């Protein structure tokens, strides 16, 4: 006959009293809730959701002088959260800055801005009378040439787009 040592009285008391069971149940419940939440998120289309910003109608004006020109984009925010365009860059140009048309002394002028807001579920069409991207120095362009830009957003991933060179007003 093999004798087993008797359990220590404290251990017997903990097993009989159920100590440790609430902690194990809490961990199991937390895991089940997390898994259930992930399943629901995936089923609703939240998992793997693509970018919420779409960029189209990218164009850059043929420069009237070699010092500066402007680029324009149409941005559509399909998401439920507002975002901001915080920068635009291109290796094809020296610098690019966000600018906004403002009225000053009965004349329209441009003011540099750090960002451009993009409300949830909205579309922003850049134009010479709203906001644009000032490009310096202006690259040598012919109609139809393409210039690659990277648009940087505060919340969404950056988007690369090619702007087509067009005559001003197009």
PDB file of C-alpha atoms in Angstrom, residues 82-145:
ATOM      1  CA  UNK A  82     -12.793  64.149 -38.104  1.00  0.00           C
ATOM      2  CA  UNK A  83      -9.185  64.321 -39.253  1.00  0.00           C
ATOM      3  CA  UNK A  84      -6.691  66.946 -40.407  1.00  0.00           C
ATOM      4  CA  UNK A  85      -4.316  67.236 -43.318  1.00  0.00           C
ATOM      5  CA  UNK A  86      -1.104  68.154 -41.502  1.00  0.00           C
ATOM      6  CA  UNK A  87       1.417  68.105 -44.322  1.00  0.00           C
ATOM      7  CA  UNK A  88       2.098  67.527 -48.003  1.00  0.00           C
ATOM      8  CA  UNK A  89       5.500  66.592 -49.323  1.00  0.00           C
ATOM      9  CA  UNK A  90       7.073  65.706 -52.642  1.00  0.00           C
ATOM     10  CA  UNK A  91      10.604  64.829 -53.644  1.00  0.00           C
ATOM     11  CA  UNK A  92       9.958  66.605 -56.961  1.00  0.00           C
ATOM     12  CA  UNK A  93       9.710  70.051 -55.375  1.00  0.00           C
ATOM     13  CA  UNK A  94      11.766  72.114 -52.938  1.00  0.00           C
ATOM     14  CA  UNK A  95       9.002  72.742 -50.407  1.00  0.00           C
ATOM     15  CA  UNK A  96       5.263  72.467 -50.137  1.00  0.00           C
ATOM     16  CA  UNK A  97       3.119  74.323 -47.602  1.00  0.00           C
ATOM     17  CA  UNK A  98      -0.561  74.356 -46.773  1.00  0.00           C
ATOM     18  CA  UNK A  99      -2.097  77.753 -47.459  1.00  0.00           C
ATOM     19  CA  UNK A 100      -5.516  79.297 -47.051  1.00  0.00           C
ATOM     20  CA  UNK A 101      -7.124  82.140 -48.973  1.00  0.00           C
ATOM     21  CA  UNK A 102      -7.957  85.099 -46.733  1.00  0.00           C
ATOM     22  CA  UNK A 103      -9.409  88.551 -47.356  1.00  0.00           C
ATOM     23  CA  UNK A 104      -7.151  91.407 -46.257  1.00  0.00           C
ATOM     24  CA  UNK A 105      -7.659  95.095 -47.090  1.00  0.00           C
ATOM     25  CA  UNK A 106     -10.283  94.197 -49.728  1.00  0.00           C
ATOM     26  CA  UNK A 107      -7.830  91.906 -51.487  1.00  0.00           C
ATOM     27  CA  UNK A 108      -7.462  88.146 -51.455  1.00  0.00           C
ATOM     28  CA  UNK A 109      -4.139  86.876 -50.163  1.00  0.00           C
ATOM     29  CA  UNK A 110      -2.729  83.570 -48.925  1.00  0.00           C
ATOM     30  CA  UNK A 111      -1.799  82.678 -45.363  1.00  0.00           C
ATOM     31  CA  UNK A 112       0.226  79.584 -44.402  1.00  0.00           C
ATOM     32  CA  UNK A 113      -1.656  77.218 -42.082  1.00  0.00           C
ATOM     33  CA  UNK A 114      -0.342  74.285 -40.021  1.00  0.00           C
ATOM     34  CA  UNK A 115      -3.239  72.001 -40.942  1.00  0.00           C
ATOM     35  CA  UNK A 116      -6.504  71.759 -42.835  1.00  0.00           C
ATOM     36  CA  UNK A 117      -9.507  70.245 -40.999  1.00  0.00           C
ATOM     37  CA  UNK A 118     -11.483  67.458 -42.642  1.00  0.00           C
ATOM     38  CA  UNK A 119     -14.794  66.813 -40.890  1.00  0.00           C
ATOM     39  CA  UNK A 120     -16.241  63.319 -40.536  1.00  0.00           C
ATOM     40  CA  UNK A 121     -18.286  62.203 -43.535  1.00  0.00           C
ATOM     41  CA  UNK A 122     -17.332  65.249 -45.592  1.00  0.00           C
ATOM     42  CA  UNK A 123     -15.577  66.233 -48.795  1.00  0.00           C
ATOM     43  CA  UNK A 124     -13.074  69.078 -49.152  1.00  0.00           C
ATOM     44  CA  UNK A 125     -12.292  70.350 -52.646  1.00  0.00           C
ATOM     45  CA  UNK A 126      -9.154  72.478 -52.617  1.00  0.00           C
ATOM     46  CA  UNK A 127      -9.188  75.537 -54.865  1.00  0.00           C
ATOM     47  CA  UNK A 128      -7.368  78.831 -55.281  1.00  0.00           C
ATOM     48  CA  UNK A 129     -10.166  80.523 -53.296  1.00  0.00           C
ATOM     49  CA  UNK A 130     -10.196  78.088 -50.330  1.00  0.00           C
ATOM     50  CA  UNK A 131      -7.095  76.079 -49.417  1.00  0.00           C
ATOM     51  CA  UNK A 132      -4.246  74.727 -51.525  1.00  0.00           C
ATOM     52  CA  UNK A 133      -0.673  73.514 -51.364  1.00  0.00           C
ATOM     53  CA  UNK A 134       1.893  76.178 -52.226  1.00  0.00           C
ATOM     54  CA  UNK A 135       4.833  74.633 -54.098  1.00  0.00           C
ATOM     55  CA  UNK A 136       8.287  76.301 -54.226  1.00  0.00           C
ATOM     56  CA  UNK A 137      10.200  76.418 -56.462  1.00  0.00           C
ATOM     57  CA  UNK A 138       7.800  75.461 -59.203  1.00  0.00           C
ATOM     58  CA  UNK A 139       8.986  72.376 -61.092  1.00  0.00           C
ATOM     59  CA  UNK A 140       9.329  72.579 -64.872  1.00  0.00           C
ATOM     60  CA  UNK A 141       6.113  71.049 -66.134  1.00  0.00           C
ATOM     61  CA  UNK A 142       4.246  70.427 -69.375  1.00  0.00           C
ATOM     62  CA  UNK A 143       0.516  69.744 -69.538  1.00  0.00           C
ATOM     63  CA  UNK A 144      -0.139  66.140 -68.476  1.00  0.00           C
ATOM     64  CA  UNK A 145       3.113  65.716 -66.513  1.00  0.00           C
TER      65      UNK A 145
END
